[in-house]
Structures are given as structure tokens and as C-alpha cells.
Coordinates of C-alpha atoms in Angstrom, one line a residue:
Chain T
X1 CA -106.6 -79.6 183.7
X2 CA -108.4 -77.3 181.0
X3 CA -109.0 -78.8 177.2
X4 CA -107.9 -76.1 175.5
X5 CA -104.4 -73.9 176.0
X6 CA -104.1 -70.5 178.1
X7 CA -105.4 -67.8 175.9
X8 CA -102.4 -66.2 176.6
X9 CA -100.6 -69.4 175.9
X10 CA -102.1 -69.9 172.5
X11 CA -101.1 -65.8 171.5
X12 CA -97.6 -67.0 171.9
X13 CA -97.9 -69.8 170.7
X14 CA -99.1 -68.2 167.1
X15 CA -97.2 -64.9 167.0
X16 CA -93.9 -67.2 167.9
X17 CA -94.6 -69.4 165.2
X18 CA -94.8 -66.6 162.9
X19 CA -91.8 -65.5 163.7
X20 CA -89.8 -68.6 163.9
X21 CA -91.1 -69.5 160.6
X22 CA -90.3 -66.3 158.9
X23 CA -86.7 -66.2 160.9
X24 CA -86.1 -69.7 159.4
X25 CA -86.7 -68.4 155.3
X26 CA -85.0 -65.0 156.1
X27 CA -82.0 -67.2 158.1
X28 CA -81.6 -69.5 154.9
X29 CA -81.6 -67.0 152.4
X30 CA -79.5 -64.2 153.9
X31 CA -76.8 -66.2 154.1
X32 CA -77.1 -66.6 149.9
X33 CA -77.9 -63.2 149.4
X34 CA -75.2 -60.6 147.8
X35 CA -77.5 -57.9 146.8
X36 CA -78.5 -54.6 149.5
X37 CA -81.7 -57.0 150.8
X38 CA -78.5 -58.8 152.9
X39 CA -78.1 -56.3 155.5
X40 CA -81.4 -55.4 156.0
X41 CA -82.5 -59.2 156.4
X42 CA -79.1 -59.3 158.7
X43 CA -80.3 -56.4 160.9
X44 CA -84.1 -57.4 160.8
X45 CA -83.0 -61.2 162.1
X46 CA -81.0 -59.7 164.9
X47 CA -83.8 -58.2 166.3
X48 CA -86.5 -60.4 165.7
X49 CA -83.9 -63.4 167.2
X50 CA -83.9 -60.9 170.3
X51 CA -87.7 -60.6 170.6
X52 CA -88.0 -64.1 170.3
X53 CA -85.5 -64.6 172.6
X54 CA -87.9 -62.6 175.5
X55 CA -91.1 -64.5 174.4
X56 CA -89.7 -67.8 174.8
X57 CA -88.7 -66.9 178.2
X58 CA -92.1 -65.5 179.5
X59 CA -94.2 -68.8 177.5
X60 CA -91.6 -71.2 179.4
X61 CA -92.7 -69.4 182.5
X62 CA -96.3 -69.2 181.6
X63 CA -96.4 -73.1 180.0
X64 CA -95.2 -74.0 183.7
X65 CA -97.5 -71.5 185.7
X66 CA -101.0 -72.7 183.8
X67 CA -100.1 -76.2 182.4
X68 CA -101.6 -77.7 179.1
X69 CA -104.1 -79.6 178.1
X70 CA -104.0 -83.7 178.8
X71 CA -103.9 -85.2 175.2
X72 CA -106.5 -87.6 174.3
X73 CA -106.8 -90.7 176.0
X74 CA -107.0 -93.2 172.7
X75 CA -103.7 -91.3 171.8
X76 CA -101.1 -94.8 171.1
X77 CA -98.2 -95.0 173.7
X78 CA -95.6 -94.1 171.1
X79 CA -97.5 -91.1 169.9
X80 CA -97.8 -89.7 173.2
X81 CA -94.4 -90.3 174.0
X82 CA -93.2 -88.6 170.4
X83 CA -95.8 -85.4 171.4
X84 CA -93.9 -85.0 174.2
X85 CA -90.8 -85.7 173.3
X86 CA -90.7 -83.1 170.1
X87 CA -92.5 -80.3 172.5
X88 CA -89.1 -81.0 174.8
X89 CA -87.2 -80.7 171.9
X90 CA -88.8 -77.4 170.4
X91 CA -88.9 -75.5 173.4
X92 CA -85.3 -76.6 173.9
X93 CA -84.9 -75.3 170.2
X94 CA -86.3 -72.1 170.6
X95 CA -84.7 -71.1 173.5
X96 CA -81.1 -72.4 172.1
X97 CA -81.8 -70.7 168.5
X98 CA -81.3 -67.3 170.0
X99 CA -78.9 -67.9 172.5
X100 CA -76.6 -69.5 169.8
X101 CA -76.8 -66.4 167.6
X102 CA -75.9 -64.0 170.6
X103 CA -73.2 -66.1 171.6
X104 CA -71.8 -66.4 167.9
X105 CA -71.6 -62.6 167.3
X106 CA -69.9 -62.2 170.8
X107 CA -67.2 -64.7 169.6
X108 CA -66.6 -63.3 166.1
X109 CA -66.4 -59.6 167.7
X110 CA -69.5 -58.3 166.0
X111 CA -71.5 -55.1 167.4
X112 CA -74.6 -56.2 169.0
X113 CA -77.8 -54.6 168.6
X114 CA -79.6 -52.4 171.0
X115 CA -75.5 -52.1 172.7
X116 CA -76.4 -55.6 174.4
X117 CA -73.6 -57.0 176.3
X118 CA -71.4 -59.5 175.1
X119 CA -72.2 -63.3 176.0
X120 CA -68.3 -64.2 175.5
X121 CA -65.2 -63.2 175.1
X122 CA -63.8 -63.1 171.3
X123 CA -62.9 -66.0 169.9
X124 CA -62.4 -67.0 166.3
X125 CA -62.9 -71.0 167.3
X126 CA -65.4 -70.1 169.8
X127 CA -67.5 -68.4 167.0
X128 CA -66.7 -71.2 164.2
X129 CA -68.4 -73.7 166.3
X130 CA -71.3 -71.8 167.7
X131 CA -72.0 -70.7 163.8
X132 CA -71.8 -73.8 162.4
X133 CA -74.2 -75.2 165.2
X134 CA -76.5 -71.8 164.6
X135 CA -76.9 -73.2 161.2
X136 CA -77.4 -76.9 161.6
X137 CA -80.0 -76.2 164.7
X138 CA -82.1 -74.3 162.4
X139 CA -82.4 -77.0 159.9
X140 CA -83.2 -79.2 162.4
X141 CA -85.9 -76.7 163.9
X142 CA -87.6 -76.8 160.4
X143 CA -87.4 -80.5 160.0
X144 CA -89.4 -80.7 163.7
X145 CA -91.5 -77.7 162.5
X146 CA -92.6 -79.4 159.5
X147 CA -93.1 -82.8 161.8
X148 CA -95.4 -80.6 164.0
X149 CA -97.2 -78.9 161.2
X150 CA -97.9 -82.3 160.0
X151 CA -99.0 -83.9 163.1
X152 CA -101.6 -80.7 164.1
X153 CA -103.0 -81.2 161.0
X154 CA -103.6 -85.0 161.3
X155 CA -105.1 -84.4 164.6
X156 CA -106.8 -81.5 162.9
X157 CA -107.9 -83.2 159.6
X158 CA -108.1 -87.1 160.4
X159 CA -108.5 -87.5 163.8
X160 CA -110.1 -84.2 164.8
X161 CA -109.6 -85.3 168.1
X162 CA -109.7 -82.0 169.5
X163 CA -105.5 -81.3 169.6
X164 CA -105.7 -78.9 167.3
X165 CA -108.5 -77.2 168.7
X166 CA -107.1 -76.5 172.0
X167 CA -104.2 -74.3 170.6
X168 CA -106.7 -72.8 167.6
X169 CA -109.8 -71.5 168.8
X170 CA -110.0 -72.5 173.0
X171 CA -113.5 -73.7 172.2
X172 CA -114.6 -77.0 172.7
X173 CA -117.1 -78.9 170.9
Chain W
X1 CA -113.2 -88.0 168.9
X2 CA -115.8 -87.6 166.1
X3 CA -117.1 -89.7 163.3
X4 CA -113.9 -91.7 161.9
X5 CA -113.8 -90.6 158.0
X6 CA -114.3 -92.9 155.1
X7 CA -111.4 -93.8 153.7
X8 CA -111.7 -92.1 150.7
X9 CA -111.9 -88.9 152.7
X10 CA -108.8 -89.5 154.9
X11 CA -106.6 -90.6 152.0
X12 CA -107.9 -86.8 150.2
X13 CA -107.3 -85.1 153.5
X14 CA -104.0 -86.6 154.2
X15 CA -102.6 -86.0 151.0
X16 CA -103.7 -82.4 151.1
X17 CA -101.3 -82.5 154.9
X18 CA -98.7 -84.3 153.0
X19 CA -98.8 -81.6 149.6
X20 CA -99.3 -78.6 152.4
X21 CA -96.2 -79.8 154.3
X22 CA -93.9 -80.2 151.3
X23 CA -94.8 -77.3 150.0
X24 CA -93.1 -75.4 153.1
X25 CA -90.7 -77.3 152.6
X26 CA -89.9 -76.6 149.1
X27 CA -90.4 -72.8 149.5
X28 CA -87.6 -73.4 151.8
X29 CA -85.0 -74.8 149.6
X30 CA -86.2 -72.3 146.8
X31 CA -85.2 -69.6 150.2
X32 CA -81.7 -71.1 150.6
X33 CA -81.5 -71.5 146.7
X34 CA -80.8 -74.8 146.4
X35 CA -83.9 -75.2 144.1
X36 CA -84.7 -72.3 141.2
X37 CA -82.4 -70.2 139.1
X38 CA -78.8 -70.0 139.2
X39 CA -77.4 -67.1 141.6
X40 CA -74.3 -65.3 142.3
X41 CA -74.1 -65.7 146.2
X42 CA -71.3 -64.8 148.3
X43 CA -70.0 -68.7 148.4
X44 CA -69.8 -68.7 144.9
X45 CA -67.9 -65.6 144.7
X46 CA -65.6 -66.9 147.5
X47 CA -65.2 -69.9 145.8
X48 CA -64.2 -68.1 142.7
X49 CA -60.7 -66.7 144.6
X50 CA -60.1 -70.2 145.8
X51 CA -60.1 -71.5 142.8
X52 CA -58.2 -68.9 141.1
X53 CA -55.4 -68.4 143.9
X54 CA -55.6 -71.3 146.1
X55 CA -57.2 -72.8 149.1
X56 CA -54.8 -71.5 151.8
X57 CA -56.8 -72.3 155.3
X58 CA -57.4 -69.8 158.3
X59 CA -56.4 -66.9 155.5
X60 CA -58.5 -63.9 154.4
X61 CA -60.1 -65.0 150.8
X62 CA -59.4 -61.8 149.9
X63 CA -56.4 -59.4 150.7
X64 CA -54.9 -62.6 152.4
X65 CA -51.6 -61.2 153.2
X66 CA -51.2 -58.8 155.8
X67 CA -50.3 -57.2 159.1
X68 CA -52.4 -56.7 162.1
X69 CA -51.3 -52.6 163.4
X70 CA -52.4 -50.1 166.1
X71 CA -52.6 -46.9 167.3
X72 CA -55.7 -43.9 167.5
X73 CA -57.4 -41.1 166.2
X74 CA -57.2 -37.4 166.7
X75 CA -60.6 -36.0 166.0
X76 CA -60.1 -32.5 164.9
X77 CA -64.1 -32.0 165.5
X78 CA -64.6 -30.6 162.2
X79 CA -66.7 -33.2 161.1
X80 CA -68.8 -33.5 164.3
X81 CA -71.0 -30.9 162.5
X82 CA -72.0 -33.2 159.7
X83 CA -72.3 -36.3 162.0
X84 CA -73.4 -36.9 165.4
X85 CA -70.9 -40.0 165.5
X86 CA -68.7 -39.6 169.1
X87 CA -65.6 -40.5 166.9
X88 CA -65.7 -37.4 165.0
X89 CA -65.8 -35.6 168.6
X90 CA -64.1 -37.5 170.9
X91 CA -60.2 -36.1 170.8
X92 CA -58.7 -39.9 171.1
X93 CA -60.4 -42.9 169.4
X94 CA -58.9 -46.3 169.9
X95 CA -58.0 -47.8 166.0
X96 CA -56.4 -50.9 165.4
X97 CA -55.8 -52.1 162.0
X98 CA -54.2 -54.5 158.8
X99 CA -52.4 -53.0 156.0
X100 CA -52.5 -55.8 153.0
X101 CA -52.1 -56.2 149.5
X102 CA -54.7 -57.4 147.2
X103 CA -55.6 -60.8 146.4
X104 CA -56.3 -64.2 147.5
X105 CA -52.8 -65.6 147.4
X106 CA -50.8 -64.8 151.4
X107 CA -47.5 -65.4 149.4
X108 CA -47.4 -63.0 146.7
X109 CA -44.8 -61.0 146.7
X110 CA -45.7 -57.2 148.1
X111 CA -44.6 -55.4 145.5
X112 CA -46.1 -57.4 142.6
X113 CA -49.4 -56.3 143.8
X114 CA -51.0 -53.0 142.8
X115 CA -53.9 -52.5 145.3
X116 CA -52.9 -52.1 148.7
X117 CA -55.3 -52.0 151.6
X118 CA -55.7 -50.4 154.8
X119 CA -58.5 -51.9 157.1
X120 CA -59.0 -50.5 160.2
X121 CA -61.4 -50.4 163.5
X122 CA -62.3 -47.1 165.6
X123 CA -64.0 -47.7 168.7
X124 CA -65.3 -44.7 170.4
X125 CA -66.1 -44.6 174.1
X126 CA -70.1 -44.3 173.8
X127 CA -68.5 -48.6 173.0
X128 CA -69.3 -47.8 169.3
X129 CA -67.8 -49.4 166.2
X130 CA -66.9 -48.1 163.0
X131 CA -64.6 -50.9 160.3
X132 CA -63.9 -50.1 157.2
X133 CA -61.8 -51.3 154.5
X134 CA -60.5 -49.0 152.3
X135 CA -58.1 -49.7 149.1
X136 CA -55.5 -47.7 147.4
X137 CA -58.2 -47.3 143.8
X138 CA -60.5 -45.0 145.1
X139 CA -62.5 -45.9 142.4
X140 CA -63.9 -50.1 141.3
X141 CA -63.4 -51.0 137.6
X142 CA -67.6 -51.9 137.8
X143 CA -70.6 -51.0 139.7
X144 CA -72.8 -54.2 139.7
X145 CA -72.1 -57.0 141.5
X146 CA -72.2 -59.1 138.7
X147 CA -69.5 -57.2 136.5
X148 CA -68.0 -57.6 139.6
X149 CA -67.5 -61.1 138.9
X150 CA -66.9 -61.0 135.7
X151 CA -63.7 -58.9 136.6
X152 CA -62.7 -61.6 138.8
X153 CA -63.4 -63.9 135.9
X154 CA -61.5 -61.7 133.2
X155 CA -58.4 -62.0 136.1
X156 CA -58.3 -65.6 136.0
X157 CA -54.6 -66.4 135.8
X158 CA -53.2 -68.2 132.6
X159 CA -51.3 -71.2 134.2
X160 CA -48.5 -70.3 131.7
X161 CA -48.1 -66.9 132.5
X162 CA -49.3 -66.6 135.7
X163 CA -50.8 -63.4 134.8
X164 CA -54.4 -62.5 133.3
X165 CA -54.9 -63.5 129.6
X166 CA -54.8 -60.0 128.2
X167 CA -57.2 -60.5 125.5
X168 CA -59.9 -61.2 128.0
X169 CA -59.3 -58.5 130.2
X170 CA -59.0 -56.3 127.1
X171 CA -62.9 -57.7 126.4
X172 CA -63.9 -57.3 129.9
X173 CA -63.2 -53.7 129.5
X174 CA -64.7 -53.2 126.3
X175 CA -68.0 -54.9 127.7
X176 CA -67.6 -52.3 131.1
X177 CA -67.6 -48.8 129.6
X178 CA -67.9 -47.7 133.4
X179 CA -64.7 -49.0 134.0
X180 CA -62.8 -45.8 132.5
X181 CA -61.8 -43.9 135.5
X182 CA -60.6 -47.5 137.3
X183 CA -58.8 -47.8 134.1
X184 CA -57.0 -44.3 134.0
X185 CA -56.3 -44.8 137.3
X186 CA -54.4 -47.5 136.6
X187 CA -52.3 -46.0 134.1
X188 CA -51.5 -43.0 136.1
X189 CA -50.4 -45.2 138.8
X190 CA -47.0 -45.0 140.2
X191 CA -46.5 -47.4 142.9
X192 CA -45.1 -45.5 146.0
X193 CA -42.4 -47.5 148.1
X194 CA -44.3 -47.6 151.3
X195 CA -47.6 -48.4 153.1
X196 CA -47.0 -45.4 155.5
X197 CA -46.9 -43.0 151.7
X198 CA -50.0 -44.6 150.4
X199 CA -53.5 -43.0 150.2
X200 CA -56.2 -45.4 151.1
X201 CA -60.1 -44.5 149.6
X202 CA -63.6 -46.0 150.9
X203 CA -64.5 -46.1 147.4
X204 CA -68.2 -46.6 148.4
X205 CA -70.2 -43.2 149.6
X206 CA -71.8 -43.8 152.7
X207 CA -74.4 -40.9 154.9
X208 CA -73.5 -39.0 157.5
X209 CA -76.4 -38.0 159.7
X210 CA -75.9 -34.8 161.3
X211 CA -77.3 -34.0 165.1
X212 CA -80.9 -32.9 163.0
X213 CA -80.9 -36.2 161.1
X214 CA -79.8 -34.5 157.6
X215 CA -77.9 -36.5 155.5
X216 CA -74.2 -35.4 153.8
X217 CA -73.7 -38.4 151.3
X218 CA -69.9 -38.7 151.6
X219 CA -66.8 -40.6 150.9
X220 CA -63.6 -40.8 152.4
X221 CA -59.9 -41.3 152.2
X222 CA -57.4 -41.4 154.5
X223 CA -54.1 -38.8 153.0
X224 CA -50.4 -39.7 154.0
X225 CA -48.3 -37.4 155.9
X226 CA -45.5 -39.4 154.7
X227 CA -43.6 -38.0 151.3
X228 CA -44.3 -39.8 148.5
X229 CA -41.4 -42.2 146.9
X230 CA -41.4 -44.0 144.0
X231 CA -41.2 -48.1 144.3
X232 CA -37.7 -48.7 143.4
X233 CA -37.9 -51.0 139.9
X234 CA -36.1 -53.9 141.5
X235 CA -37.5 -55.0 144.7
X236 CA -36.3 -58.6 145.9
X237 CA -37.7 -58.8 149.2
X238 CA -40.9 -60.6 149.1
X239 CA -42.3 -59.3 152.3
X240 CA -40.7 -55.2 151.4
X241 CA -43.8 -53.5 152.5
X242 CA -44.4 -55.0 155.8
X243 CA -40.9 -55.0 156.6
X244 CA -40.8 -51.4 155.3
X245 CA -43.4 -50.5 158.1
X246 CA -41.5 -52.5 161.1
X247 CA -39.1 -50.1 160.3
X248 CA -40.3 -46.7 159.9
X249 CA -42.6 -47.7 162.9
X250 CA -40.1 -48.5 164.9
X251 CA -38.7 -44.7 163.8
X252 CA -41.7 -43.1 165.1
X253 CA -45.9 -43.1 164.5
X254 CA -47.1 -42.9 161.3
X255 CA -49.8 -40.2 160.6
X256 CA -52.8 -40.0 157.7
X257 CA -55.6 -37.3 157.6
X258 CA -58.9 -38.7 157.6
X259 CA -60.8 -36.6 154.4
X260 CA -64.5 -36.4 153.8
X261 CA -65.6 -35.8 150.5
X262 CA -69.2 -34.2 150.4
X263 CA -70.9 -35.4 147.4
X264 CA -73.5 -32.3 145.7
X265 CA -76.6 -33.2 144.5
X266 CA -76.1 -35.4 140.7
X267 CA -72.9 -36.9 142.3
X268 CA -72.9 -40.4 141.6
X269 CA -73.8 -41.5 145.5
X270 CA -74.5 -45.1 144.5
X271 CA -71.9 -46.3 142.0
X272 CA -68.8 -46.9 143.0
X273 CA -67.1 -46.8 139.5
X274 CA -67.6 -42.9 138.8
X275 CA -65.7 -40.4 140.8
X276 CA -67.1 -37.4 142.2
X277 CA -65.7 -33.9 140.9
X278 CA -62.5 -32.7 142.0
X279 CA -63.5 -28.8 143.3
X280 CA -66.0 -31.2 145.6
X281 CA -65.8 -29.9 149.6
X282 CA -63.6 -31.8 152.1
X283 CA -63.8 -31.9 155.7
X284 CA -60.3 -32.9 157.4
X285 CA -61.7 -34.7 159.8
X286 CA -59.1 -36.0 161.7
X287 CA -55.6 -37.6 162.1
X288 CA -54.7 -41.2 162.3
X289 CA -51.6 -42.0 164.2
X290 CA -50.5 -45.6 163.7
X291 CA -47.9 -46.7 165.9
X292 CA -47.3 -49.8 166.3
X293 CA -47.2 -53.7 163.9
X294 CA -48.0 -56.6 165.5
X295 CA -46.2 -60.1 165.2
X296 CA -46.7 -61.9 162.4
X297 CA -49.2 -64.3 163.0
X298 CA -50.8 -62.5 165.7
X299 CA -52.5 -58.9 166.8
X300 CA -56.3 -57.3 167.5
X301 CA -57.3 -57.7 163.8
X302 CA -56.3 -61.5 163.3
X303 CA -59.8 -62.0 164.3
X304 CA -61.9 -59.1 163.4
X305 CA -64.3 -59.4 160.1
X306 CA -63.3 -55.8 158.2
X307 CA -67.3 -55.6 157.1
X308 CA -67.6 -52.1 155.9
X309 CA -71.7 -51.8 157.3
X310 CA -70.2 -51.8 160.8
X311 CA -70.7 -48.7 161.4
X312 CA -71.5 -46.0 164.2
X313 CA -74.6 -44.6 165.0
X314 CA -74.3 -40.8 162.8
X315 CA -72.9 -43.0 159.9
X316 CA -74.9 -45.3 157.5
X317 CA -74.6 -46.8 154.2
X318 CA -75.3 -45.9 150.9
X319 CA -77.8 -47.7 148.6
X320 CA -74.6 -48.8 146.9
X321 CA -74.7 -52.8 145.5
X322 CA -71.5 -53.5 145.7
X323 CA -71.1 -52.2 149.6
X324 CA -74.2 -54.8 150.7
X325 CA -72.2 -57.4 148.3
X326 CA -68.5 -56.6 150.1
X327 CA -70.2 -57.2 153.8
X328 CA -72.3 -60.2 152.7
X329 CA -68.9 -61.9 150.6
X330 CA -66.8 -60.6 153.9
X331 CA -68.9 -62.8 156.0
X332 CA -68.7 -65.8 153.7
X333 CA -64.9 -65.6 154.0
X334 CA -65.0 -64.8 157.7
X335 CA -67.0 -67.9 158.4
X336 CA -65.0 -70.3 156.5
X337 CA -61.5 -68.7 157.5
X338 CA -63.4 -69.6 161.5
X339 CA -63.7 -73.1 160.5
X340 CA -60.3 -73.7 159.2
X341 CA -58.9 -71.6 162.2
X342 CA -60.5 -74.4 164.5
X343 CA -58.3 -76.9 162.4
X344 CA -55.6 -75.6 161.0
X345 CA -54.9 -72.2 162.9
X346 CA -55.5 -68.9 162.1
X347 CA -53.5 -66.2 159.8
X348 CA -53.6 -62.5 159.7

């Protein structure tokens, strides 16, 4: 097992966290929005949802083909468990997030962009439900967001065991 | 692991973490706008109509009483020169529909209401969609969103009367010079006893993009082939105009010709108040055969969100406020009538 994270791991790693983050602000306040800035952030979350969508697909495939890094070996029982555990969770996140939103507009009979196929049939009750957990997912994908900021930077900051190395710069010591 | 830090380091460093992480998290609320200045968003606007007409769940919050309607359209292809959309060339479109009167309230009587609405869906066979909801004013009283609300404030009913305090909307006017045309309009009006004899307007311009990408900033309306008659002064059934239409439907179709208006350069393109000159070219682009009402309670458009930015490729929207603020409110009300549909069941 390497000490650092596939170069090409780490790329999507970065660029995906980018976009997640900036889905999650334009997400939250498109929703409040009234003024002509609403349909463009509409249109511009479709699509980034969508390319998210693809690159959460190929780093699933790529996470399982080349592995990670062990984490340190002082690392408390609990800890390791809860790294684990909120990786689980994120991945299961990221991949859901999108699927969610395609499944939503296929239930409340919206176009979809690029002409992509509907998901499901149309559904009024259908869509209610998958919008409502569209919405609540993606505050709970900020709360773990902010949980894993926090943690990279403790590893980073107080620990600087290394963790943070491994998905920042692929050098070691 | 390296050196372990002195505790006076570690406390810095981790309250740095701590101020870096709530930070984020405060950009976030300020985002969603649940921190920072007070905003008119399309919940509050939503809210507004509840509160003015009544909560009344799984019902539009707007335009809450209607009829769901079907039928096609007969491109006459003179449009297909100023768009590339396949509706204006293909010689049968698919449309299905909801004539409705204005408001929040799905009891009002039909004839107590002035605005009348047609809403309707074309979907071309390249499987593109075009929605668009277009009222009987072909002008709005405003062109800001927030005179916007202030008009639905003004309208506020007076629980004695039941009607709008007419001292405030008198000041509303006063304080929205731009609302002169709406209210001429209004005084000219002579309600017509029908929704097959009404004309129905887009009121917002939108762009047609031609098969060389030029833009034609336009606006529409769709003109009855159905005579005009007046609204007779004493009408007692509550539910006239939908009943009205079972009937002449059951008669025959009903037909309207789809008319572009091309704006000319100076035409007010983005506000939705001023009306373009009258000498301005139209483009018949089109008939509109509707021949059939659905069930009460049922049909195609129980569930379809009306959001006037769905729209074809060959078609897009003008920089128009209000027309970003009607498909970002439609959504609000979409989503809520969705959630009391998965309760309470779910109304035309």
C-alpha cells in the first residue's frame, strides 16, 4: 500500500470538492433567489450535478482499482472507525446527490438537460419525496463536509501525521 | 508523526480549524439567507397568497382554480424563419393545457375574477418542450419584482369587504407610474362570456433565435376564433367558465391563432409593464386547436409546473425580472403543492 493517494486519485479528489462545495452554496441559494441569477444558477447546477455525477463514477472505480493509503498506526480505534465510516458515508453521498436530482426532475415532468432520458415515470408524490430528500441530503453532505474539513486539518495542523499529506502534495517527508 | 506541539501552539492552531470551519459554515447560511439582510424570495412571496387567500393544500398558489385541456398545434411555418424551434415547423404539435382564473383562492367564483389564464405545453417531436403561461392583461401593473409585491400587498383583502382597501390600491398606483397601461387596460375591459372568446398574452418578451443565431425579441398572444360576447351582468353559476367550455367543447374544437409580435429596436424588451406599438409586425404563427377538458380533478396538466423558462431550443428568455421571478415563485409553489399532494391529494 502507497502513503500517499493516486495522483489521479487526488485530481478528483480536489476538482470534486470544488465542485461539490460550490454546488452546495449555489444549491442553497437558488432556491431563495427571485431575481434573473435563478435560472442561470438552475441551469448551471444541472450540469455541474451531471459532471459530478460521471466523476464519481470513474473515482469509485479508480478508489477500488489502486486502493488508498493505510492511515497511521497511533490512529485511536474510534477514529479509525469514524474515518472510515464518514468516507462510506461521503462516497455514498456523492453518488446519491446527483442521482436524487435526476430522479426528482423525472418525477415532477421537468426537461432534462443534454435530452437525457428520464429516470422515472411522472409522478407528483414521487417527485415531493425525492425533492424533499434532495434537500435534506445536501445539508447533511455539508455537515460531513465541514466534519472532514475539520478533521484534514487536525491531521494537517495538530497531528501532522501525514493524512493530509497523502491527498495534498503525494510527497512524503 | 512529528514533534507533538506545545500547547500553546495547538490551542492557536486548532482555534484557527475551528474559526476556518465556521466560517464555511456561516457563508453558508448567509447563501441560503437565513443570516444577513432581509430578502424577497419566492417562499415569502408564496406565503404572501396563503396568507391573503388561504392555505388550500395540493392547489396551485396562484391561479388555483382551473381545468386541465387538450388538443394540438397547426404550425403554419411562418414563424420557422425567425426560429429554428421544430414547433414552429412541424405541421402537428402535441399541447395540452389549463384555463384558470386568477388568484390563490380554487373557490372563487369564475366570473368574479378579471384575469383569466391559459397555460399550456407543446411538445414537439425532436421530444422538445415549450410551457408557457399566458394571462388575459397582456401587460403587468409593475416591472420590478418588488413592486410586484407590493401589488400583492396593496390587494390584500379587507376582511369586511372582501375586496382590496381602495385607498391603498389608489396609493399603490400613485407610487407605480408604470402601471398606466395595466391600468387602462383595466378600464377598457369588458369581460367576454367565455374562455374559448378570450385572448391570452405572454406578457414577457422572450428571443427567438433564427437558424443563423439572430435574435427577433418577441412576444406573443394567442387570438380567439371565437366571437366575442359580453359576460352577461348576472352570472350565478360559480363554476360558468369551465362549464361554459364542457359545452362548447363538446360542440366542436376550439381554435386560437398563435401571434408573434416583433419588437423594433427602443421597444421596451425587458419590462413587462409598457406595451410595444400597435403598427409593430406579427407573425401568425400558427393555430391552436383545443379539443378536449379533462375531469375535474384529473388530466395531463394536474401535474405539470407551467414555468415559463421551459422552453425549446430556437426560443429563449428575455433579461426580463419578473420572468426569472415567475419561474423561481412557480417552483416554490410546485414544490409545496408536491408535498401536500403526498398528503392530502392533488388539485388541478
Amino acid at each position: 500500500m502507497n502513503a500517499t493517494f493516486h495522483p489521479l486519485l487526488r485530481g478528483l479528489h480536489w476538482l470534486m470538492a470544488l465542485l461539490i462545495l460550490s454546488m452546495l452554496f449555489i444549491g442553497v441559494s437558488m432556491i431563495s433567489d427571485l431575481s434573473p441569477r435563478h435560472s442561470l444558477l438552475v441551469n448551471v447546477h444541472k450540469l455541474i450535478g451531471l459532471a459530478l455525477l460521471v466523476l464519481v463514477v470513474v473515482r469509485i472505480g479508480v478508489r477500488v482499482f489502486v486502493g488508498s493509503p493505510a492511515l497511521p498506526g497511533d490512529l485511536p480505534s474510534a477514529q479509525r472507525w469514524a474515518a472510515k465510516a464518514s468516507h462510506l458515508v461521503l462516497y455514498g453521498m456523492m453518488l446519491a446527490m446527483p442521482l436524487l436530482g435526476w430522479g426528482m426532475l423525472s418525477a415532477g415532468g421537468y426537461p432534462l438537460p443534454l435530452q437525457l432520458p428520464a429516470l422515472l415515470p411522472q409522478d407528483i408524490r414521487v417527485y415531493a419525496l425525492l425533492r424533499q430528500a434532495h434537500g435534506w441530503l445536501a445539508y447533511l453532505l455539508f455537515a460531513t463536509v465541514l466534519l472532514h474539513l475539520a478533521a484534514a486539518l487536525v491531521h494537517g495542523l495538530i497531528r501532522r501525521d501525514g493524512v493530509l499529506r497523502s491527498m495534498w502534495s503525494g510527497r512524503v517527508n | 508523526m512529528s514533534t507533538p506541539l506545545n500547547s500553546r501552539a495547538r490551542a492557536l492552531r486548532l482555534t484557527a480549524i475551528g474559526l476556518g470551519v465556521a466560517a464555511l459554515g456561516a457563508g453558508f447560511a448567509f447563501a441560503a439567507g437565513w443570516v444577513g439582510p432581509d430578502r424577497l424570495t419566492p417562499k415569502r412571496i408564496v406565503d404572501t397568497f396563503e396568507a391573503q387567500a388561504g392555505h388550500y393544500p395540493g392547489y396551485r398558489k396562484n391561479h388555483a382554480k382551473g381545468v386541465c385541456i387538450s388538443g394540438y398545434f397547426e404550425s403554419s411555418g411562418q414563424a420557422a424563419e425567425l426560429s429554428s424551434a421544430r414547433v414552429f415547423s412541424q405541421s402537428k404539435v402535441p399541447v395540452i393545457g389549463r384555463f384558470a382564473i386568477g388568484g390563490a383562492n380554487p373557490h372563487s367564483a369564475d366570473a368574479s375574477v378579471a384575469t383569466r389564464s391559459l397555460a399550456v405545453e407543446f411538445t414537439s417531436d425532436d421530444g422538445q418542450r415549450w410551457r408557457s403561461g399566458m394571462n388575459t392583461p397582456p401587460v403587468l401593473a409593475v416591472n420590478t419584482i418588488e413592486g410586484f409585491y407590493e401589488q400583492v400587498l396593496a390587494m390584500t383583502p379587507v376582511p369586511a369587504t372582501g375586496k382590496p382597501d381602495p385607498a391603498r390600491l389608489q396609493a399603490f398606483f400613485a407610487a407605480h407610474p408604470e402601471s398606466a397601461a395595466f391600468r387602462q387596460w383595466v378600464k377598457d375591459y369588458r369581460p367576454s362570456d367565455s374562455f374559448a372568446n378570450s385572448a391570452y398574452h405572454s406578457i414577457n418578451a422572450f428571443r427567438l433565435i433564427d437558424a443563423k443565431g439572430t435574435v427577433h425579441y418577441m412576444r406573443w398572444k394567442l387570438q380567439p376564433l371565437t366571437p366575442f360576447d359580453p359576460l352577461p351582468a348576472q352570472v350565478e353559476d360559480p363554476n360558468y367558465l369551465q362549464n361554459d367550455l364542457r359545452q362548447r367543447l363538446a360542440e366542436g374544437p376550439l381554435r386560437w391563432n398563435l401571434l408573434l409580435t416583433l419588437a423594433e429596436p427602443g421597444d421596451a424588451v425587458n419590462d413587462p409593464s409598457q406595451p410595444w406599438p400597435a403598427q409593430r409586425r406579427q407573425v401568425n404563427a400558427g393555430t391552436v386547436v383545443i379539443e378536449q377538458v379533462d375531469a375535474a380533478e384529473q388530466g395531463a396538466c394536474r401535474d405539470l409546473n407551467f414555468d415559463p423558462l421551459i422552453l425549446p431550443t430556437g426560443i429563449e428568455p428575455s433579461a426580463d425580472p419578473i420572468l426569472a421571478a415567475r419561474s423561481a415563485a412557480y417552483s416554490e409553489s410546485f414544490n409545496r403543492r408536491s408535498r401536500e399532494a403526498a398528503h392530502s391529494g392533488v388539485q388541478p
